[in-house]
mmCIF file of C-alpha atoms and ligand atoms in Angstrom:
data_model
loop_
_atom_site.group_PDB
_atom_site.id
_atom_site.type_symbol
_atom_site.label_atom_id
_atom_site.label_comp_id
_atom_site.label_asym_id
_atom_site.label_seq_id
_atom_site.Cartn_x
_atom_site.Cartn_y
_atom_site.Cartn_z
ATOM 1 C CA UNK A 2 0.000 0.000 0.000
ATOM 2 C CA UNK A 3 1.469 3.377 -0.852
ATOM 3 C CA UNK A 4 1.497 6.237 1.608
ATOM 4 C CA UNK A 5 -1.501 8.098 0.162
ATOM 5 C CA UNK A 6 -3.704 5.003 0.377
ATOM 6 C CA UNK A 7 -2.587 4.384 3.927
ATOM 7 C CA UNK A 8 -3.801 7.748 5.237
ATOM 8 C CA UNK A 9 -7.219 7.246 3.718
ATOM 9 C CA UNK A 10 -7.942 4.019 5.557
ATOM 10 C CA UNK A 11 -9.110 4.824 9.047
ATOM 11 C CA UNK A 12 -10.052 2.257 11.621
ATOM 12 C CA UNK A 13 -12.940 3.350 13.854
ATOM 13 C CA UNK A 14 -10.717 3.303 16.923
ATOM 14 C CA UNK A 15 -8.168 5.523 15.193
ATOM 15 C CA UNK A 16 -10.452 8.569 15.159
ATOM 16 C CA UNK A 17 -9.125 11.139 17.605
ATOM 17 C CA UNK A 18 -11.751 12.864 19.723
ATOM 18 C CA UNK A 19 -10.950 16.372 20.817
ATOM 19 C CA UNK A 20 -12.845 17.574 23.862
ATOM 20 C CA UNK A 21 -13.296 21.259 24.571
ATOM 21 C CA UNK A 22 -15.247 23.202 27.224
ATOM 22 C CA UNK A 23 -17.298 25.656 25.138
ATOM 23 C CA UNK A 24 -19.799 27.209 27.580
ATOM 24 C CA UNK A 25 -20.727 26.727 31.248
ATOM 25 C CA UNK A 26 -21.571 23.024 31.576
ATOM 26 C CA UNK A 27 -21.233 22.445 27.826
ATOM 27 C CA UNK A 28 -18.512 20.354 26.172
ATOM 28 C CA UNK A 29 -17.862 19.900 22.512
ATOM 29 C CA UNK A 30 -16.418 16.676 21.144
ATOM 30 C CA UNK A 31 -14.931 16.754 17.681
ATOM 31 C CA UNK A 32 -15.361 13.203 16.473
ATOM 32 C CA UNK A 33 -13.526 13.124 13.148
ATOM 33 C CA UNK A 34 -15.476 15.456 10.851
ATOM 34 C CA UNK A 35 -18.511 15.986 13.061
ATOM 35 C CA UNK A 36 -19.288 17.436 16.510
ATOM 36 C CA UNK A 37 -21.484 16.191 19.304
ATOM 37 C CA UNK A 38 -22.014 17.885 22.659
ATOM 38 C CA UNK A 39 -22.752 17.214 26.316
ATOM 39 C CA UNK A 40 -24.737 19.643 28.471
ATOM 40 C CA UNK A 41 -24.322 19.031 32.180
ATOM 41 C CA UNK A 42 -26.716 20.197 34.868
ATOM 42 C CA UNK A 43 -26.308 19.010 38.469
ATOM 43 C CA UNK A 44 -24.538 15.858 37.350
ATOM 44 C CA UNK A 45 -27.122 14.889 34.741
ATOM 45 C CA UNK A 46 -26.304 15.024 31.041
ATOM 46 C CA UNK A 47 -28.103 15.891 27.830
ATOM 47 C CA UNK A 48 -26.276 14.448 24.860
ATOM 48 C CA UNK A 49 -26.798 16.567 21.725
ATOM 49 C CA UNK A 50 -26.268 14.440 18.613
ATOM 50 C CA UNK A 51 -24.404 11.154 18.727
ATOM 51 C CA UNK A 52 -21.804 11.210 15.955
ATOM 52 C CA UNK A 53 -21.336 8.261 13.617
ATOM 53 C CA UNK A 54 -22.773 4.755 13.840
ATOM 54 C CA UNK A 55 -19.403 3.698 15.283
ATOM 55 C CA UNK A 56 -19.092 6.555 17.794
ATOM 56 C CA UNK A 57 -20.480 4.911 20.923
ATOM 57 C CA UNK A 58 -17.104 3.942 22.434
ATOM 58 C CA UNK A 59 -15.943 7.497 21.932
ATOM 59 C CA UNK A 60 -19.098 8.903 23.548
ATOM 60 C CA UNK A 61 -18.533 6.647 26.537
ATOM 61 C CA UNK A 62 -14.893 7.803 26.676
ATOM 62 C CA UNK A 63 -16.008 11.431 26.417
ATOM 63 C CA UNK A 64 -18.381 11.024 29.354
ATOM 64 C CA UNK A 65 -15.567 9.468 31.384
ATOM 65 C CA UNK A 66 -13.375 12.466 30.585
ATOM 66 C CA UNK A 67 -15.835 14.767 32.367
ATOM 67 C CA UNK A 68 -16.280 12.325 35.242
ATOM 68 C CA UNK A 69 -19.640 11.007 34.083
ATOM 69 C CA UNK A 70 -21.052 7.630 33.127
ATOM 70 C CA UNK A 71 -23.645 6.482 30.592
ATOM 71 C CA UNK A 72 -26.223 6.238 33.402
ATOM 72 C CA UNK A 73 -25.846 10.012 33.965
ATOM 73 C CA UNK A 74 -27.270 10.690 30.496
ATOM 74 C CA UNK A 75 -30.968 11.473 30.905
ATOM 75 C CA UNK A 76 -31.751 12.829 27.423
ATOM 76 C CA UNK A 77 -30.452 12.242 23.904
ATOM 77 C CA UNK A 78 -31.402 15.148 21.646
ATOM 78 C CA UNK A 79 -30.979 15.002 17.884
ATOM 79 C CA UNK A 80 -30.762 18.021 15.619
ATOM 80 C CA UNK A 81 -31.580 15.769 12.644
ATOM 81 C CA UNK A 82 -31.542 12.246 11.312
ATOM 82 C CA UNK A 83 -28.430 12.064 9.138
ATOM 83 C CA UNK A 84 -25.983 9.242 9.821
ATOM 84 C CA UNK A 85 -23.277 11.556 11.167
ATOM 85 C CA UNK A 86 -25.628 12.943 13.862
ATOM 86 C CA UNK A 87 -27.994 10.117 14.787
ATOM 87 C CA UNK A 88 -25.188 7.597 14.307
ATOM 88 C CA UNK A 89 -24.839 6.088 17.774
ATOM 89 C CA UNK A 90 -28.279 7.189 19.051
ATOM 90 C CA UNK A 91 -29.882 3.751 19.223
ATOM 91 C CA UNK A 92 -26.830 2.284 20.958
ATOM 92 C CA UNK A 93 -26.791 5.277 23.338
ATOM 93 C CA UNK A 94 -30.497 4.775 24.081
ATOM 94 C CA UNK A 95 -29.872 1.157 24.986
ATOM 95 C CA UNK A 96 -26.746 1.845 27.057
ATOM 96 C CA UNK A 97 -28.129 4.844 28.971
ATOM 97 C CA UNK A 98 -31.863 4.145 29.127
ATOM 98 C CA UNK A 99 -32.426 7.795 28.149
ATOM 99 C CA UNK A 100 -35.081 8.697 25.564
ATOM 100 C CA UNK A 101 -34.025 9.812 22.092
ATOM 101 C CA UNK A 102 -35.810 13.016 21.151
ATOM 102 C CA UNK A 103 -36.143 14.965 17.911
ATOM 103 C CA UNK A 104 -38.608 17.321 16.246
ATOM 104 C CA UNK A 105 -41.966 15.800 15.324
ATOM 105 C CA UNK A 106 -41.205 16.395 11.624
ATOM 106 C CA UNK A 107 -37.982 14.370 11.935
ATOM 107 C CA UNK A 108 -39.353 11.302 13.719
ATOM 108 C CA UNK A 109 -39.872 9.225 10.558
ATOM 109 C CA UNK A 110 -36.333 9.881 9.345
ATOM 110 C CA UNK A 111 -34.769 9.086 12.734
ATOM 111 C CA UNK A 112 -36.759 5.860 12.866
ATOM 112 C CA UNK A 113 -35.659 4.863 9.351
ATOM 113 C CA UNK A 114 -39.226 5.118 8.054
ATOM 114 C CA UNK A 115 -38.932 8.108 5.782
ATOM 115 C CA UNK A 116 -38.926 7.442 2.064
ATOM 116 C CA UNK A 117 -35.684 8.799 0.669
ATOM 117 C CA UNK A 118 -34.239 9.068 4.173
ATOM 118 C CA UNK A 119 -31.509 6.462 3.795
ATOM 119 C CA UNK A 120 -27.844 7.433 3.762
ATOM 120 C CA UNK A 121 -27.648 6.117 0.214
ATOM 121 C CA UNK A 122 -30.052 8.878 -0.835
ATOM 122 C CA UNK A 123 -27.233 11.371 -0.245
ATOM 123 C CA UNK A 124 -24.853 9.560 -2.592
ATOM 124 C CA UNK A 125 -26.129 10.843 -5.978
ATOM 125 C CA UNK A 126 -25.715 14.419 -4.746
ATOM 126 C CA UNK A 127 -22.226 13.776 -3.442
ATOM 127 C CA UNK A 128 -20.820 11.892 -6.437
ATOM 128 C CA UNK A 129 -20.415 15.030 -8.616
ATOM 129 C CA UNK A 130 -18.539 16.627 -5.708
ATOM 130 C CA UNK A 131 -15.968 13.864 -5.342
ATOM 131 C CA UNK A 132 -13.369 15.749 -7.369
ATOM 132 C CA UNK A 133 -13.008 17.903 -4.261
ATOM 133 C CA UNK A 134 -10.451 16.440 -1.850
ATOM 134 C CA UNK A 135 -12.701 17.529 1.048
ATOM 135 C CA UNK A 136 -15.705 15.634 -0.329
ATOM 136 C CA UNK A 137 -13.691 12.506 -0.989
ATOM 137 C CA UNK A 138 -12.235 12.702 2.512
ATOM 138 C CA UNK A 139 -15.719 13.128 4.001
ATOM 139 C CA UNK A 140 -17.143 10.180 2.068
ATOM 140 C CA UNK A 141 -14.233 7.866 2.958
ATOM 141 C CA UNK A 142 -14.332 8.902 6.602
ATOM 142 C CA UNK A 143 -18.119 8.563 6.732
ATOM 143 C CA UNK A 144 -18.030 5.124 5.134
ATOM 144 C CA UNK A 145 -15.364 3.898 7.578
ATOM 145 C CA UNK A 146 -17.571 5.147 10.419
ATOM 146 C CA UNK A 147 -20.610 3.157 9.275
ATOM 147 C CA UNK A 148 -22.494 6.059 7.669
ATOM 148 C CA UNK A 149 -24.018 3.867 4.969
ATOM 149 C CA UNK A 150 -25.461 1.361 7.432
ATOM 150 C CA UNK A 151 -27.092 3.488 10.144
ATOM 151 C CA UNK A 152 -28.885 1.935 13.080
ATOM 152 C CA UNK A 153 -32.270 3.600 13.138
ATOM 153 C CA UNK A 154 -33.781 4.530 16.477
ATOM 154 C CA UNK A 155 -36.492 2.132 17.622
ATOM 155 C CA UNK A 156 -38.261 4.491 20.040
ATOM 156 C CA UNK A 157 -38.351 8.234 19.474
ATOM 157 C CA UNK A 158 -40.060 10.909 21.618
ATOM 158 C CA UNK A 159 -40.974 13.962 19.580
ATOM 159 C CA UNK A 160 -40.802 17.573 20.688
ATOM 160 C CA UNK A 161 -42.452 20.616 19.127
ATOM 161 C CA UNK A 162 -41.291 23.995 17.895
ATOM 162 C CA UNK A 163 -40.884 26.390 20.824
ATOM 163 C CA UNK A 164 -40.858 23.691 23.512
ATOM 164 C CA UNK A 165 -38.621 24.315 26.475
ATOM 165 C CA UNK A 166 -37.388 20.815 27.198
ATOM 166 C CA UNK A 167 -37.335 19.598 30.770
ATOM 167 C CA UNK A 168 -33.885 18.016 30.369
ATOM 168 C CA UNK A 169 -30.392 19.063 31.543
ATOM 169 C CA UNK A 170 -29.631 22.542 30.186
ATOM 170 C CA UNK A 171 -33.326 23.347 29.561
ATOM 171 C CA UNK A 172 -32.864 23.943 25.817
ATOM 172 C CA UNK A 173 -35.581 25.668 23.833
ATOM 173 C CA UNK A 174 -36.461 24.137 20.460
ATOM 174 C CA UNK A 175 -36.114 26.222 17.312
ATOM 175 C CA UNK A 176 -37.466 24.739 14.096
ATOM 176 C CA UNK A 177 -34.810 25.149 11.384
ATOM 177 C CA UNK A 178 -35.785 22.890 8.456
ATOM 178 C CA UNK A 179 -34.105 22.704 5.072
ATOM 179 C CA UNK A 180 -31.021 20.573 5.597
ATOM 180 C CA UNK A 181 -33.632 17.949 6.514
ATOM 181 C CA UNK A 182 -37.405 18.381 6.755
ATOM 182 C CA UNK A 183 -37.475 18.374 10.568
ATOM 183 C CA UNK A 184 -34.138 19.856 11.566
ATOM 184 C CA UNK A 185 -34.104 21.516 15.015
ATOM 185 C CA UNK A 186 -31.664 23.822 16.790
ATOM 186 C CA UNK A 187 -31.392 24.213 20.563
ATOM 187 C CA UNK A 188 -31.091 27.490 22.456
ATOM 188 C CA UNK A 189 -29.659 27.363 25.975
ATOM 189 C CA UNK A 190 -30.626 30.031 28.531
ATOM 190 C CA UNK A 191 -27.109 31.536 28.573
ATOM 191 C CA UNK A 192 -27.247 32.636 24.914
ATOM 192 C CA UNK A 193 -25.668 29.490 23.498
ATOM 193 C CA UNK A 194 -27.181 28.024 20.348
ATOM 194 C CA UNK A 195 -26.578 24.505 19.063
ATOM 195 C CA UNK A 196 -27.328 24.626 15.356
ATOM 196 C CA UNK A 197 -26.554 21.124 14.034
ATOM 197 C CA UNK A 198 -26.384 21.503 10.257
ATOM 198 C CA UNK A 199 -28.770 24.470 10.015
ATOM 199 C CA UNK A 200 -25.664 26.679 10.194
ATOM 200 C CA UNK A 201 -22.132 25.289 10.284
ATOM 201 C CA UNK A 202 -18.699 26.883 10.511
ATOM 202 C CA UNK A 203 -17.072 24.603 7.974
ATOM 203 C CA UNK A 204 -18.827 23.040 5.014
ATOM 204 C CA UNK A 205 -17.956 19.337 5.167
ATOM 205 C CA UNK A 206 -18.424 18.999 1.397
ATOM 206 C CA UNK A 207 -16.076 21.804 0.340
ATOM 207 C CA UNK A 208 -14.087 22.334 3.553
ATOM 208 C CA UNK A 209 -14.715 26.060 3.176
ATOM 209 C CA UNK A 210 -14.303 27.646 6.605
ATOM 210 C CA UNK A 211 -16.556 30.301 8.130
ATOM 211 C CA UNK A 212 -20.285 30.356 8.917
ATOM 212 C CA UNK A 213 -22.250 28.859 6.032
ATOM 213 C CA UNK A 214 -24.994 26.458 5.053
ATOM 214 C CA UNK A 215 -23.918 22.960 4.119
ATOM 215 C CA UNK A 216 -23.505 22.476 0.364
ATOM 216 C CA UNK A 217 -26.770 22.130 -1.610
ATOM 217 C CA UNK A 218 -25.785 18.527 -2.401
ATOM 218 C CA UNK A 219 -26.591 17.418 1.142
ATOM 219 C CA UNK A 220 -29.730 19.492 1.814
ATOM 220 C CA UNK A 221 -33.263 18.210 1.317
ATOM 221 C CA UNK A 222 -34.377 21.766 0.476
ATOM 222 C CA UNK A 223 -31.678 24.449 0.287
ATOM 223 C CA UNK A 224 -34.207 27.248 -0.228
ATOM 224 C CA UNK A 225 -35.878 26.297 3.030
ATOM 225 C CA UNK A 226 -32.467 26.082 4.713
ATOM 226 C CA UNK A 227 -31.823 29.674 3.653
ATOM 227 C CA UNK A 228 -35.210 30.718 5.061
ATOM 228 C CA UNK A 229 -34.312 29.081 8.371
ATOM 229 C CA UNK A 230 -31.407 31.489 8.696
ATOM 230 C CA UNK A 231 -34.034 34.149 9.472
ATOM 231 C CA UNK A 232 -35.129 32.116 12.495
ATOM 232 C CA UNK A 233 -31.541 31.972 13.735
ATOM 233 C CA UNK A 234 -30.973 35.648 13.024
ATOM 234 C CA UNK A 235 -33.667 36.608 15.543
ATOM 235 C CA UNK A 236 -32.000 34.700 18.358
ATOM 236 C CA UNK A 237 -30.109 36.563 21.046
ATOM 237 C CA UNK A 238 -27.067 34.324 21.276
ATOM 238 C CA UNK A 239 -23.389 35.050 21.299
ATOM 239 C CA UNK A 240 -22.092 31.508 20.918
ATOM 240 C CA UNK A 241 -22.914 29.186 18.034
ATOM 241 C CA UNK A 242 -22.065 25.514 18.425
ATOM 242 C CA UNK A 243 -22.377 23.849 15.010
ATOM 243 C CA UNK A 244 -22.544 20.239 13.848
ATOM 244 C CA UNK A 245 -19.419 20.749 11.762
ATOM 245 C CA UNK A 246 -16.573 23.152 12.480
ATOM 246 C CA UNK A 247 -15.330 25.272 15.340
ATOM 247 C CA UNK A 248 -17.509 27.226 17.789
ATOM 248 C CA UNK A 249 -18.300 30.791 16.744
ATOM 249 C CA UNK A 250 -18.404 33.406 19.508
ATOM 250 C CA UNK A 251 -19.107 36.638 17.636
ATOM 251 C CA UNK A 252 -22.879 36.487 17.839
ATOM 252 C CA UNK A 253 -25.593 34.930 15.724
ATOM 253 C CA UNK A 254 -26.417 37.985 13.653
ATOM 254 C CA UNK A 255 -22.887 38.196 12.307
ATOM 255 C CA UNK A 256 -22.788 34.449 11.670
ATOM 256 C CA UNK A 257 -26.029 34.603 9.657
ATOM 257 C CA UNK A 258 -24.729 37.602 7.714
ATOM 258 C CA UNK A 259 -21.602 35.644 6.778
ATOM 259 C CA UNK A 260 -23.623 32.578 5.819
ATOM 260 C CA UNK A 261 -25.844 34.648 3.511
ATOM 261 C CA UNK A 262 -22.819 36.304 1.913
ATOM 262 C CA UNK A 263 -21.160 32.957 1.374
ATOM 263 C CA UNK A 264 -24.355 31.497 -0.146
ATOM 264 C CA UNK A 265 -24.640 34.294 -2.702
ATOM 265 C CA UNK A 266 -20.893 34.098 -3.454
ATOM 266 C CA UNK A 267 -21.151 30.394 -4.273
ATOM 267 C CA UNK A 268 -24.353 30.929 -6.300
ATOM 268 C CA UNK A 269 -22.622 33.450 -8.528
ATOM 269 C CA UNK A 270 -19.377 31.421 -8.780
HETATM 270 ZN ZN1 ZN B 6 -23.781 16.660 9.367
#
């Protein structure tokens, strides 16, 4: 095997997880090319997104790093039902006994019952992008992490737009569809917003840094995703914690402004 082939083959255990305290009680875990988060409140944990299908061992390790155990997790919240976010949710549900929750409009996808909701449905959109090193890297990494064979969640408890969830961190639900039909974002009382893939700080398809929407190739409805930016724009939050990329601490309004500018730049390119 030559050197270039060697770097592309990643064993699940070889993925480094970088943990970072990002807000009071909130930790970010960069699990390869995606982020998941823990929100801690009086020793109990909300897990926000669950990485890849093969991420469970890393989630367990991440909990240990903050002195917690799987039994401390009392809620598993999903921004949306793509394989890099719901990945280990079913395993996490079984290991922790905590309910898996997502927006009502996302329940079918998370349960594997939505037509066109399989990981394979994303492939035709991604194939024309594979000339980009970033896209190829994402696809290889995703495949090694079990993206194409997700474990759907057997029991899902829905929440509604505007709900304030009675779980650690007391997040409020914002409905931010477009990337998927039922995508949700979570606003914490301290002005911290977890945006999943409604607004990211690196596009996993192009590797372009800075606040932006994910590439059209991976959105169910990009027009709707752009409309959802208006929902985020109204939010009083200084810190944005995205599904992909680094935290952004310069306020939501500026992040949305940048995302809009980057969308029109790529449309005219
Ligand atoms: Zn994603």
